[in-house]
């Protein structure tokens, strides 16, 4: 890119900095107010930025005021629905998207009308193709498994029809009571035993997919005797965690809740056990995307002396931590 005045080529950044400057006013050393001679002056006023900020403020106040005057407790009009979406979006930006502590989160939260409405067409496509919710058992076995995540044909038809009709909001008074979420550190409550990766793992900028294995041996102080596991809750230590498998305790993947065994069912954790952590990190590679991780798992045991009726065991096909 040729420079003005024959001073050589300008980079794209230099060209933008040269031509796209704010309209500034400031007080010079002589005491006079000057325009666009304010380089390095911390007291300079960006007149154009102030003007457009005030203009946008007036527009938003007028729009929100008009919507407030026409607001109803029933089915909202288009302007009211638009304002509610904007308010919900801003609220989700300035507050935490999720009330829990887990870093294993989705890129969006479908927690209400404001969160669902912009994704209506994508949701209709996903449920009609049965891509979501993820449940891959054949039709003949639907309704057989515990914690099944599938939709009936009637439910799918209802969602698709709602989106096809414009995804309008119904009467808020007819909506179910909103879900409440705990903000405590552990969803299961304070664990009897916490096992974590022995050291922090650096997931570098270049990583897109990486599956390291880490082995942790339980000490006598951590677990002096064999115990029966009642529940286990994994806590990812960074947003780069895609899933965790920690034999023989269990694992977690996106969408999984803490594992709670039914009464009478248990898995044994032996004293001195070797916990093999199979970590899967996944993120967008690039400068500044690296992060540290030190994931952990909290375990709740049955009372000492408890004898389960059904013992759950995991038998690996072979050693998984060998190196070639």
PDB file of C-alpha atoms in Angstrom:
ATOM      1  CA  UNK A   1       0.000   0.000   0.000  1.00  0.00           C
ATOM      2  CA  UNK A   2       1.627   3.258  -1.118  1.00  0.00           C
ATOM      3  CA  UNK A   3       2.126   5.894   1.544  1.00  0.00           C
ATOM      4  CA  UNK A   4       1.318   9.542   1.192  1.00  0.00           C
ATOM      5  CA  UNK A   5       4.254  11.892   0.672  1.00  0.00           C
ATOM      6  CA  UNK A   6       6.501   9.144  -0.653  1.00  0.00           C
ATOM      7  CA  UNK A   7       7.472   7.919   2.812  1.00  0.00           C
ATOM      8  CA  UNK A   8       7.283   4.222   1.966  1.00  0.00           C
ATOM      9  CA  UNK A   9       4.572   1.614   2.316  1.00  0.00           C
ATOM     10  CA  UNK A  10       2.122   1.699   5.207  1.00  0.00           C
ATOM     11  CA  UNK A  11       0.873  -1.431   6.873  1.00  0.00           C
ATOM     12  CA  UNK A  12      -2.880  -1.964   7.123  1.00  0.00           C
ATOM     13  CA  UNK A  13      -2.801  -0.978  10.781  1.00  0.00           C
ATOM     14  CA  UNK A  14      -0.834   2.196  10.097  1.00  0.00           C
ATOM     15  CA  UNK A  15      -3.205   3.161   7.270  1.00  0.00           C
ATOM     16  CA  UNK A  16      -6.247   2.744   9.532  1.00  0.00           C
ATOM     17  CA  UNK A  17      -4.583   4.663  12.358  1.00  0.00           C
ATOM     18  CA  UNK A  18      -3.705   7.482   9.928  1.00  0.00           C
ATOM     19  CA  UNK A  19      -7.088   7.885   8.243  1.00  0.00           C
ATOM     20  CA  UNK A  20      -9.657   6.718  10.777  1.00  0.00           C
ATOM     21  CA  UNK A  21      -9.095   8.978  13.749  1.00  0.00           C
ATOM     22  CA  UNK A  22     -11.609  10.209  16.274  1.00  0.00           C
ATOM     23  CA  UNK A  23     -12.807  13.792  16.082  1.00  0.00           C
ATOM     24  CA  UNK A  24     -10.997  15.141  19.150  1.00  0.00           C
ATOM     25  CA  UNK A  25     -10.878  18.417  21.036  1.00  0.00           C
ATOM     26  CA  UNK A  26      -8.439  19.280  23.793  1.00  0.00           C
ATOM     27  CA  UNK A  27      -6.731  22.152  25.560  1.00  0.00           C
ATOM     28  CA  UNK A  28      -3.289  22.936  24.178  1.00  0.00           C
ATOM     29  CA  UNK A  29      -0.299  24.061  26.222  1.00  0.00           C
ATOM     30  CA  UNK A  30      -1.099  27.637  25.171  1.00  0.00           C
ATOM     31  CA  UNK A  31      -4.445  27.372  26.938  1.00  0.00           C
ATOM     32  CA  UNK A  32      -6.439  27.375  23.718  1.00  0.00           C
ATOM     33  CA  UNK A  33      -8.922  24.683  22.703  1.00  0.00           C
ATOM     34  CA  UNK A  34      -7.826  22.923  19.508  1.00  0.00           C
ATOM     35  CA  UNK A  35      -9.286  20.289  17.182  1.00  0.00           C
ATOM     36  CA  UNK A  36      -7.462  17.093  16.162  1.00  0.00           C
ATOM     37  CA  UNK A  37      -4.111  18.115  17.636  1.00  0.00           C
ATOM     38  CA  UNK A  38      -4.421  15.983  20.739  1.00  0.00           C
ATOM     39  CA  UNK A  39      -2.027  13.091  20.198  1.00  0.00           C
ATOM     40  CA  UNK A  40      -0.844  11.813  23.575  1.00  0.00           C
ATOM     41  CA  UNK A  41      -3.174  14.126  25.516  1.00  0.00           C
ATOM     42  CA  UNK A  42      -4.996  12.037  28.156  1.00  0.00           C
ATOM     43  CA  UNK A  43      -7.620  14.780  28.586  1.00  0.00           C
ATOM     44  CA  UNK A  44      -8.704  14.753  24.924  1.00  0.00           C
ATOM     45  CA  UNK A  45     -12.430  14.421  24.279  1.00  0.00           C
ATOM     46  CA  UNK A  46     -13.602  12.138  21.465  1.00  0.00           C
ATOM     47  CA  UNK A  47     -16.487  14.265  20.233  1.00  0.00           C
ATOM     48  CA  UNK A  48     -17.843  11.783  17.682  1.00  0.00           C
ATOM     49  CA  UNK A  49     -17.810   8.907  20.183  1.00  0.00           C
ATOM     50  CA  UNK A  50     -19.671  11.037  22.730  1.00  0.00           C
ATOM     51  CA  UNK A  51     -22.227  12.115  20.120  1.00  0.00           C
ATOM     52  CA  UNK A  52     -23.046   8.601  18.949  1.00  0.00           C
ATOM     53  CA  UNK A  53     -23.140   7.294  22.532  1.00  0.00           C
ATOM     54  CA  UNK A  54     -25.694   9.950  23.455  1.00  0.00           C
ATOM     55  CA  UNK A  55     -27.657   9.271  20.264  1.00  0.00           C
ATOM     56  CA  UNK A  56     -27.807   5.530  20.962  1.00  0.00           C
ATOM     57  CA  UNK A  57     -28.790   6.241  24.555  1.00  0.00           C
ATOM     58  CA  UNK A  58     -31.702   8.423  23.397  1.00  0.00           C
ATOM     59  CA  UNK A  59     -32.804   5.752  20.894  1.00  0.00           C
ATOM     60  CA  UNK A  60     -32.729   2.999  23.529  1.00  0.00           C
ATOM     61  CA  UNK A  61     -34.558   5.099  26.117  1.00  0.00           C
ATOM     62  CA  UNK A  62     -37.252   5.980  23.573  1.00  0.00           C
ATOM     63  CA  UNK A  63     -37.606   2.361  22.401  1.00  0.00           C
ATOM     64  CA  UNK A  64     -37.719   0.903  25.903  1.00  0.00           C
ATOM     65  CA  UNK A  65     -40.147   3.612  27.047  1.00  0.00           C
ATOM     66  CA  UNK A  66     -42.487   2.904  24.151  1.00  0.00           C
ATOM     67  CA  UNK A  67     -42.318  -0.825  24.843  1.00  0.00           C
ATOM     68  CA  UNK A  68     -42.995  -0.234  28.554  1.00  0.00           C
ATOM     69  CA  UNK A  69     -46.112   1.839  27.790  1.00  0.00           C
ATOM     70  CA  UNK A  70     -47.494  -0.912  25.568  1.00  0.00           C
ATOM     71  CA  UNK A  71     -46.316  -3.846  27.692  1.00  0.00           C
ATOM     72  CA  UNK A  72     -48.849  -6.498  28.644  1.00  0.00           C
ATOM     73  CA  UNK A  73     -48.752  -9.469  30.981  1.00  0.00           C
ATOM     74  CA  UNK A  74     -50.191 -11.646  28.231  1.00  0.00           C
ATOM     75  CA  UNK A  75     -48.731 -12.445  24.813  1.00  0.00           C
ATOM     76  CA  UNK A  76     -46.282  -9.607  24.073  1.00  0.00           C
ATOM     77  CA  UNK A  77     -46.214  -7.549  20.894  1.00  0.00           C
ATOM     78  CA  UNK A  78     -43.254  -7.579  18.537  1.00  0.00           C
ATOM     79  CA  UNK A  79     -41.562  -4.539  20.090  1.00  0.00           C
ATOM     80  CA  UNK A  80     -41.996  -5.866  23.616  1.00  0.00           C
ATOM     81  CA  UNK A  81     -40.647  -9.281  22.605  1.00  0.00           C
ATOM     82  CA  UNK A  82     -37.661  -7.602  20.926  1.00  0.00           C
ATOM     83  CA  UNK A  83     -36.903  -5.494  24.000  1.00  0.00           C
ATOM     84  CA  UNK A  84     -37.175  -8.546  26.274  1.00  0.00           C
ATOM     85  CA  UNK A  85     -34.717 -10.414  24.071  1.00  0.00           C
ATOM     86  CA  UNK A  86     -32.274  -7.482  24.193  1.00  0.00           C
ATOM     87  CA  UNK A  87     -32.594  -7.160  27.970  1.00  0.00           C
ATOM     88  CA  UNK A  88     -32.088 -10.902  28.409  1.00  0.00           C
ATOM     89  CA  UNK A  89     -29.058 -10.856  26.143  1.00  0.00           C
ATOM     90  CA  UNK A  90     -27.419  -7.964  27.987  1.00  0.00           C
ATOM     91  CA  UNK A  91     -28.217  -9.591  31.312  1.00  0.00           C
ATOM     92  CA  UNK A  92     -26.554 -12.821  30.183  1.00  0.00           C
ATOM     93  CA  UNK A  93     -23.452 -10.881  29.120  1.00  0.00           C
ATOM     94  CA  UNK A  94     -22.928  -8.982  32.366  1.00  0.00           C
ATOM     95  CA  UNK A  95     -23.780 -11.883  34.661  1.00  0.00           C
ATOM     96  CA  UNK A  96     -22.551 -15.447  34.882  1.00  0.00           C
ATOM     97  CA  UNK A  97     -24.284 -17.607  32.300  1.00  0.00           C
ATOM     98  CA  UNK A  98     -24.405 -20.581  34.660  1.00  0.00           C
ATOM     99  CA  UNK A  99     -24.930 -20.575  38.405  1.00  0.00           C
ATOM    100  CA  UNK A 100     -22.937 -23.744  38.965  1.00  0.00           C
ATOM    101  CA  UNK A 101     -19.186 -23.979  39.393  1.00  0.00           C
ATOM    102  CA  UNK A 102     -18.502 -26.416  36.562  1.00  0.00           C
ATOM    103  CA  UNK A 103     -16.355 -25.174  33.682  1.00  0.00           C
ATOM    104  CA  UNK A 104     -17.744 -27.911  31.434  1.00  0.00           C
ATOM    105  CA  UNK A 105     -20.306 -25.668  29.773  1.00  0.00           C
ATOM    106  CA  UNK A 106     -22.072 -25.292  26.464  1.00  0.00           C
ATOM    107  CA  UNK A 107     -21.654 -22.212  24.243  1.00  0.00           C
ATOM    108  CA  UNK A 108     -25.259 -21.171  24.907  1.00  0.00           C
ATOM    109  CA  UNK A 109     -27.815 -21.463  27.691  1.00  0.00           C
ATOM    110  CA  UNK A 110     -31.393 -22.432  26.808  1.00  0.00           C
ATOM    111  CA  UNK A 111     -32.789 -21.219  30.121  1.00  0.00           C
ATOM    112  CA  UNK A 112     -35.769 -19.186  28.939  1.00  0.00           C
ATOM    113  CA  UNK A 113     -37.551 -17.582  26.021  1.00  0.00           C
ATOM    114  CA  UNK A 114     -34.801 -15.007  25.445  1.00  0.00           C
ATOM    115  CA  UNK A 115     -32.194 -17.753  25.131  1.00  0.00           C
ATOM    116  CA  UNK A 116     -34.279 -20.122  23.011  1.00  0.00           C
ATOM    117  CA  UNK A 117     -35.937 -17.747  20.534  1.00  0.00           C
ATOM    118  CA  UNK A 118     -32.801 -16.790  18.502  1.00  0.00           C
ATOM    119  CA  UNK A 119     -31.966 -20.495  18.062  1.00  0.00           C
ATOM    120  CA  UNK A 120     -35.481 -21.577  17.055  1.00  0.00           C
ATOM    121  CA  UNK A 121     -34.753 -22.746  13.507  1.00  0.00           C
ATOM    122  CA  UNK A 122     -31.585 -24.571  14.545  1.00  0.00           C
ATOM    123  CA  UNK A 123     -33.449 -26.294  17.382  1.00  0.00           C
ATOM    124  CA  UNK A 124     -36.281 -27.391  15.072  1.00  0.00           C
ATOM    125  CA  UNK A 125     -33.776 -28.833  12.604  1.00  0.00           C
ATOM    126  CA  UNK A 126     -31.820 -30.630  15.337  1.00  0.00           C
ATOM    127  CA  UNK A 127     -34.839 -32.273  17.002  1.00  0.00           C
ATOM    128  CA  UNK A 128     -36.614 -33.203  13.761  1.00  0.00           C
ATOM    129  CA  UNK A 129     -33.465 -34.966  12.500  1.00  0.00           C
ATOM    130  CA  UNK A 130     -33.036 -36.484  16.008  1.00  0.00           C
ATOM    131  CA  UNK A 131     -29.507 -35.132  16.136  1.00  0.00           C
ATOM    132  CA  UNK A 132     -30.526 -33.621  19.475  1.00  0.00           C
ATOM    133  CA  UNK A 133     -31.014 -34.570  22.193  1.00  0.00           C
ATOM    134  CA  UNK A 134     -28.226 -37.120  21.742  1.00  0.00           C
ATOM    135  CA  UNK A 135     -29.788 -40.547  22.228  1.00  0.00           C
ATOM    136  CA  UNK A 136     -28.765 -43.314  19.870  1.00  0.00           C
ATOM    137  CA  UNK A 137     -30.707 -46.326  21.100  1.00  0.00           C
ATOM    138  CA  UNK A 138     -33.021 -47.748  18.432  1.00  0.00           C
ATOM    139  CA  UNK A 139     -36.712 -46.858  18.563  1.00  0.00           C
ATOM    140  CA  UNK A 140     -37.750 -50.240  19.957  1.00  0.00           C
ATOM    141  CA  UNK A 141     -35.700 -49.610  23.118  1.00  0.00           C
ATOM    142  CA  UNK A 142     -36.949 -46.093  23.848  1.00  0.00           C
ATOM    143  CA  UNK A 143     -38.341 -45.863  27.353  1.00  0.00           C
ATOM    144  CA  UNK A 144     -36.287 -48.821  28.566  1.00  0.00           C
ATOM    145  CA  UNK A 145     -33.176 -47.095  29.948  1.00  0.00           C
ATOM    146  CA  UNK A 146     -32.852 -44.970  33.075  1.00  0.00           C
ATOM    147  CA  UNK A 147     -32.168 -41.258  32.530  1.00  0.00           C
ATOM    148  CA  UNK A 148     -33.128 -41.597  28.880  1.00  0.00           C
ATOM    149  CA  UNK A 149     -32.746 -38.398  26.861  1.00  0.00           C
ATOM    150  CA  UNK A 150     -35.122 -38.555  23.952  1.00  0.00           C
ATOM    151  CA  UNK A 151     -38.228 -36.775  22.688  1.00  0.00           C
ATOM    152  CA  UNK A 152     -41.501 -38.361  21.685  1.00  0.00           C
ATOM    153  CA  UNK A 153     -42.881 -37.756  18.198  1.00  0.00           C
ATOM    154  CA  UNK A 154     -45.552 -35.518  19.728  1.00  0.00           C
ATOM    155  CA  UNK A 155     -42.907 -33.420  21.510  1.00  0.00           C
ATOM    156  CA  UNK A 156     -40.872 -33.072  18.313  1.00  0.00           C
ATOM    157  CA  UNK A 157     -43.975 -32.081  16.348  1.00  0.00           C
ATOM    158  CA  UNK A 158     -44.863 -29.465  18.970  1.00  0.00           C
ATOM    159  CA  UNK A 159     -41.405 -27.848  18.821  1.00  0.00           C
ATOM    160  CA  UNK A 160     -41.272 -27.813  15.019  1.00  0.00           C
ATOM    161  CA  UNK A 161     -44.795 -26.374  14.756  1.00  0.00           C
ATOM    162  CA  UNK A 162     -44.003 -23.649  17.323  1.00  0.00           C
ATOM    163  CA  UNK A 163     -40.925 -22.548  15.374  1.00  0.00           C
ATOM    164  CA  UNK A 164     -42.842 -22.678  12.081  1.00  0.00           C
ATOM    165  CA  UNK A 165     -45.451 -20.316  13.503  1.00  0.00           C
ATOM    166  CA  UNK A 166     -42.829 -17.711  14.397  1.00  0.00           C
ATOM    167  CA  UNK A 167     -41.649 -19.006  17.784  1.00  0.00           C
ATOM    168  CA  UNK A 168     -43.867 -16.502  19.579  1.00  0.00           C
ATOM    169  CA  UNK A 169     -43.877 -16.211  23.320  1.00  0.00           C
ATOM    170  CA  UNK A 170     -46.958 -17.425  25.125  1.00  0.00           C
ATOM    171  CA  UNK A 171     -48.485 -16.080  28.298  1.00  0.00           C
ATOM    172  CA  UNK A 172     -45.697 -15.957  30.923  1.00  0.00           C
ATOM    173  CA  UNK A 173     -48.203 -16.798  33.652  1.00  0.00           C
ATOM    174  CA  UNK A 174     -48.703 -20.217  32.034  1.00  0.00           C
ATOM    175  CA  UNK A 175     -44.983 -21.022  32.139  1.00  0.00           C
ATOM    176  CA  UNK A 176     -43.648 -23.624  34.597  1.00  0.00           C
ATOM    177  CA  UNK A 177     -41.774 -22.496  37.686  1.00  0.00           C
ATOM    178  CA  UNK A 178     -38.172 -21.627  36.649  1.00  0.00           C
ATOM    179  CA  UNK A 179     -35.487 -24.075  37.664  1.00  0.00           C
ATOM    180  CA  UNK A 180     -33.195 -23.031  40.473  1.00  0.00           C
ATOM    181  CA  UNK A 181     -29.527 -23.950  40.624  1.00  0.00           C
ATOM    182  CA  UNK A 182     -27.193 -24.223  43.519  1.00  0.00           C
ATOM    183  CA  UNK A 183     -24.058 -22.117  43.596  1.00  0.00           C
ATOM    184  CA  UNK A 184     -22.197 -24.350  46.007  1.00  0.00           C
ATOM    185  CA  UNK A 185     -18.816 -25.788  45.164  1.00  0.00           C
ATOM    186  CA  UNK A 186     -19.984 -29.400  44.917  1.00  0.00           C
ATOM    187  CA  UNK A 187     -23.426 -30.340  43.620  1.00  0.00           C
ATOM    188  CA  UNK A 188     -23.395 -33.503  45.754  1.00  0.00           C
ATOM    189  CA  UNK A 189     -22.349 -31.633  48.866  1.00  0.00           C
ATOM    190  CA  UNK A 190     -18.974 -31.880  50.573  1.00  0.00           C
ATOM    191  CA  UNK A 191     -17.217 -35.064  49.307  1.00  0.00           C
ATOM    192  CA  UNK A 192     -15.744 -37.706  51.574  1.00  0.00           C
ATOM    193  CA  UNK A 193     -12.687 -37.839  49.303  1.00  0.00           C
ATOM    194  CA  UNK A 194     -11.328 -35.457  46.668  1.00  0.00           C
ATOM    195  CA  UNK A 195      -8.862 -36.763  44.092  1.00  0.00           C
ATOM    196  CA  UNK A 196      -7.265 -34.363  41.654  1.00  0.00           C
ATOM    197  CA  UNK A 197      -4.576 -34.358  39.013  1.00  0.00           C
ATOM    198  CA  UNK A 198      -1.251 -34.272  40.881  1.00  0.00           C
ATOM    199  CA  UNK A 199      -0.007 -31.250  38.949  1.00  0.00           C
ATOM    200  CA  UNK A 200      -1.503 -28.561  36.757  1.00  0.00           C
ATOM    201  CA  UNK A 201      -1.469 -29.405  33.053  1.00  0.00           C
ATOM    202  CA  UNK A 202      -0.713 -26.675  30.522  1.00  0.00           C
ATOM    203  CA  UNK A 203      -2.989 -26.948  27.491  1.00  0.00           C
ATOM    204  CA  UNK A 204      -0.899 -24.931  25.046  1.00  0.00           C
ATOM    205  CA  UNK A 205      -2.036 -22.451  22.401  1.00  0.00           C
ATOM    206  CA  UNK A 206      -1.436 -24.981  19.616  1.00  0.00           C
ATOM    207  CA  UNK A 207      -3.699 -27.679  21.097  1.00  0.00           C
ATOM    208  CA  UNK A 208      -6.950 -28.490  19.341  1.00  0.00           C
ATOM    209  CA  UNK A 209      -7.401 -32.099  20.507  1.00  0.00           C
ATOM    210  CA  UNK A 210      -5.135 -33.753  23.060  1.00  0.00           C
ATOM    211  CA  UNK A 211      -5.621 -36.865  25.204  1.00  0.00           C
ATOM    212  CA  UNK A 212      -2.906 -37.231  27.837  1.00  0.00           C
ATOM    213  CA  UNK A 213      -2.994 -39.939  30.483  1.00  0.00           C
ATOM    214  CA  UNK A 214      -2.069 -39.334  34.113  1.00  0.00           C
ATOM    215  CA  UNK A 215      -1.855 -41.934  36.880  1.00  0.00           C
ATOM    216  CA  UNK A 216      -2.525 -41.116  40.527  1.00  0.00           C
ATOM    217  CA  UNK A 217      -1.971 -43.622  43.344  1.00  0.00           C
ATOM    218  CA  UNK A 218      -4.128 -43.106  46.422  1.00  0.00           C
ATOM    219  CA  UNK A 219      -2.126 -42.692  49.612  1.00  0.00           C
ATOM    220  CA  UNK A 220      -2.951 -44.267  52.956  1.00  0.00           C
ATOM    221  CA  UNK A 221      -3.893 -40.842  54.277  1.00  0.00           C
ATOM    222  CA  UNK A 222      -6.394 -40.386  51.489  1.00  0.00           C
ATOM    223  CA  UNK A 223      -7.966 -43.840  51.722  1.00  0.00           C
ATOM    224  CA  UNK A 224      -6.774 -46.075  54.583  1.00  0.00           C
ATOM    225  CA  UNK A 225      -9.255 -48.870  53.791  1.00  0.00           C
ATOM    226  CA  UNK A 226     -11.503 -50.136  51.001  1.00  0.00           C
ATOM    227  CA  UNK A 227     -14.776 -48.191  50.628  1.00  0.00           C
ATOM    228  CA  UNK A 228     -17.966 -48.514  48.577  1.00  0.00           C
ATOM    229  CA  UNK A 229     -18.728 -45.595  46.249  1.00  0.00           C
ATOM    230  CA  UNK A 230     -22.213 -44.089  46.487  1.00  0.00           C
ATOM    231  CA  UNK A 231     -21.703 -41.103  44.179  1.00  0.00           C
ATOM    232  CA  UNK A 232     -18.983 -39.333  42.208  1.00  0.00           C
ATOM    233  CA  UNK A 233     -18.889 -35.805  40.815  1.00  0.00           C
ATOM    234  CA  UNK A 234     -16.187 -34.685  38.400  1.00  0.00           C
ATOM    235  CA  UNK A 235     -15.145 -31.050  38.375  1.00  0.00           C
ATOM    236  CA  UNK A 236     -13.290 -29.955  35.220  1.00  0.00           C
ATOM    237  CA  UNK A 237     -10.505 -27.519  35.987  1.00  0.00           C
ATOM    238  CA  UNK A 238     -10.698 -25.531  32.754  1.00  0.00           C
ATOM    239  CA  UNK A 239     -12.928 -24.820  29.787  1.00  0.00           C
ATOM    240  CA  UNK A 240     -10.583 -26.859  27.588  1.00  0.00           C
ATOM    241  CA  UNK A 241     -11.839 -30.117  29.144  1.00  0.00           C
ATOM    242  CA  UNK A 242     -14.080 -32.047  26.771  1.00  0.00           C
ATOM    243  CA  UNK A 243     -14.414 -35.231  28.785  1.00  0.00           C
ATOM    244  CA  UNK A 244     -12.721 -37.206  31.549  1.00  0.00           C
ATOM    245  CA  UNK A 245     -12.452 -40.937  32.192  1.00  0.00           C
ATOM    246  CA  UNK A 246     -10.870 -41.845  35.516  1.00  0.00           C
ATOM    247  CA  UNK A 247     -10.847 -45.591  36.082  1.00  0.00           C
ATOM    248  CA  UNK A 248     -12.137 -47.102  38.313  1.00  0.00           C
ATOM    249  CA  UNK A 249     -14.199 -44.103  39.540  1.00  0.00           C
ATOM    250  CA  UNK A 250     -16.066 -43.142  36.377  1.00  0.00           C
ATOM    251  CA  UNK A 251     -16.061 -40.134  34.088  1.00  0.00           C
ATOM    252  CA  UNK A 252     -17.848 -37.124  32.715  1.00  0.00           C
ATOM    253  CA  UNK A 253     -18.735 -35.738  29.296  1.00  0.00           C
ATOM    254  CA  UNK A 254     -20.797 -32.724  28.188  1.00  0.00           C
ATOM    255  CA  UNK A 255     -24.346 -33.119  29.438  1.00  0.00           C
ATOM    256  CA  UNK A 256     -23.526 -35.695  32.126  1.00  0.00           C
ATOM    257  CA  UNK A 257     -24.765 -35.191  35.671  1.00  0.00           C
ATOM    258  CA  UNK A 258     -22.883 -36.528  38.714  1.00  0.00           C
ATOM    259  CA  UNK A 259     -23.140 -40.306  39.004  1.00  0.00           C
ATOM    260  CA  UNK A 260     -25.317 -41.456  41.893  1.00  0.00           C
ATOM    261  CA  UNK A 261     -25.770 -45.180  42.426  1.00  0.00           C
ATOM    262  CA  UNK A 262     -29.145 -46.516  43.478  1.00  0.00           C
ATOM    263  CA  UNK A 263     -29.302 -47.975  46.957  1.00  0.00           C
ATOM    264  CA  UNK A 264     -27.980 -51.513  46.864  1.00  0.00           C
ATOM    265  CA  UNK A 265     -25.577 -50.750  44.015  1.00  0.00           C
ATOM    266  CA  UNK A 266     -21.956 -49.736  44.541  1.00  0.00           C
ATOM    267  CA  UNK A 267     -18.459 -49.804  43.097  1.00  0.00           C
ATOM    268  CA  UNK A 268     -15.511 -50.580  45.339  1.00  0.00           C
ATOM    269  CA  UNK A 269     -12.569 -48.206  45.630  1.00  0.00           C
ATOM    270  CA  UNK A 270      -9.655 -50.111  47.118  1.00  0.00           C
ATOM    271  CA  UNK A 271      -6.991 -48.634  49.333  1.00  0.00           C
ATOM    272  CA  UNK A 272      -3.881 -47.864  47.300  1.00  0.00           C
ATOM    273  CA  UNK A 273      -5.814 -47.850  44.009  1.00  0.00           C
ATOM    274  CA  UNK A 274      -4.196 -46.439  40.877  1.00  0.00           C
ATOM    275  CA  UNK A 275      -6.515 -43.870  39.327  1.00  0.00           C
ATOM    276  CA  UNK A 276      -5.841 -43.609  35.590  1.00  0.00           C
ATOM    277  CA  UNK A 277      -6.995 -40.238  34.284  1.00  0.00           C
ATOM    278  CA  UNK A 278      -7.723 -40.246  30.558  1.00  0.00           C
ATOM    279  CA  UNK A 279      -8.111 -36.536  29.805  1.00  0.00           C
ATOM    280  CA  UNK A 280      -9.487 -35.155  26.563  1.00  0.00           C
ATOM    281  CA  UNK A 281      -8.806 -31.492  25.917  1.00  0.00           C
ATOM    282  CA  UNK A 282     -10.487 -29.734  23.014  1.00  0.00           C
ATOM    283  CA  UNK A 283     -10.442 -26.034  22.099  1.00  0.00           C
ATOM    284  CA  UNK A 284      -9.831 -23.614  19.251  1.00  0.00           C
ATOM    285  CA  UNK A 285      -6.067 -23.333  18.689  1.00  0.00           C
ATOM    286  CA  UNK A 286      -4.448 -19.936  18.428  1.00  0.00           C
ATOM    287  CA  UNK A 287      -2.449 -17.302  20.254  1.00  0.00           C
ATOM    288  CA  UNK A 288      -3.735 -16.644  23.756  1.00  0.00           C
ATOM    289  CA  UNK A 289      -5.972 -19.724  23.945  1.00  0.00           C
ATOM    290  CA  UNK A 290      -3.710 -21.760  26.221  1.00  0.00           C
ATOM    291  CA  UNK A 291      -4.835 -22.459  29.776  1.00  0.00           C
ATOM    292  CA  UNK A 292      -3.986 -24.468  32.876  1.00  0.00           C
ATOM    293  CA  UNK A 293      -6.066 -27.406  34.068  1.00  0.00           C
ATOM    294  CA  UNK A 294      -6.170 -29.352  37.304  1.00  0.00           C
ATOM    295  CA  UNK A 295      -9.398 -31.305  37.217  1.00  0.00           C
ATOM    296  CA  UNK A 296     -10.691 -33.223  40.224  1.00  0.00           C
ATOM    297  CA  UNK A 297     -13.378 -35.630  41.349  1.00  0.00           C
ATOM    298  CA  UNK A 298     -15.343 -35.644  44.587  1.00  0.00           C
ATOM    299  CA  UNK A 299     -16.476 -39.014  45.954  1.00  0.00           C
ATOM    300  CA  UNK A 300     -19.232 -39.833  48.436  1.00  0.00           C
ATOM    301  CA  UNK A 301     -19.032 -43.229  50.166  1.00  0.00           C
ATOM    302  CA  UNK A 302     -21.609 -45.479  51.730  1.00  0.00           C
ATOM    303  CA  UNK A 303     -21.249 -45.721  55.531  1.00  0.00           C
ATOM    304  CA  UNK A 304     -18.465 -47.966  56.792  1.00  0.00           C
ATOM    305  CA  UNK A 305     -19.560 -51.579  57.068  1.00  0.00           C
ATOM    306  CA  UNK A 306     -22.140 -51.240  54.292  1.00  0.00           C
ATOM    307  CA  UNK A 307     -22.497 -54.320  52.082  1.00  0.00           C
ATOM    308  CA  UNK A 308     -24.070 -53.689  48.639  1.00  0.00           C
ATOM    309  CA  UNK A 309     -26.399 -56.184  47.046  1.00  0.00           C
ATOM    310  CA  UNK A 310     -25.028 -55.481  43.571  1.00  0.00           C
ATOM    311  CA  UNK A 311     -21.338 -54.846  42.910  1.00  0.00           C
ATOM    312  CA  UNK A 312     -20.448 -52.777  39.848  1.00  0.00           C
ATOM    313  CA  UNK A 313     -17.112 -53.453  38.203  1.00  0.00           C
ATOM    314  CA  UNK A 314     -15.279 -52.215  35.134  1.00  0.00           C
ATOM    315  CA  UNK A 315     -12.929 -54.605  33.382  1.00  0.00           C
ATOM    316  CA  UNK A 316     -10.677 -52.934  30.784  1.00  0.00           C
ATOM    317  CA  UNK A 317      -9.846 -54.813  27.615  1.00  0.00           C
ATOM    318  CA  UNK A 318      -6.182 -54.356  28.343  1.00  0.00           C
ATOM    319  CA  UNK A 319      -3.618 -51.872  29.678  1.00  0.00           C
ATOM    320  CA  UNK A 320      -4.480 -48.395  28.410  1.00  0.00           C
ATOM    321  CA  UNK A 321      -1.427 -46.481  29.630  1.00  0.00           C
ATOM    322  CA  UNK A 322       1.283 -48.285  27.621  1.00  0.00           C
ATOM    323  CA  UNK A 323       3.551 -46.358  25.257  1.00  0.00           C
ATOM    324  CA  UNK A 324       4.768 -47.416  21.838  1.00  0.00           C
TER     325      UNK A 324
END
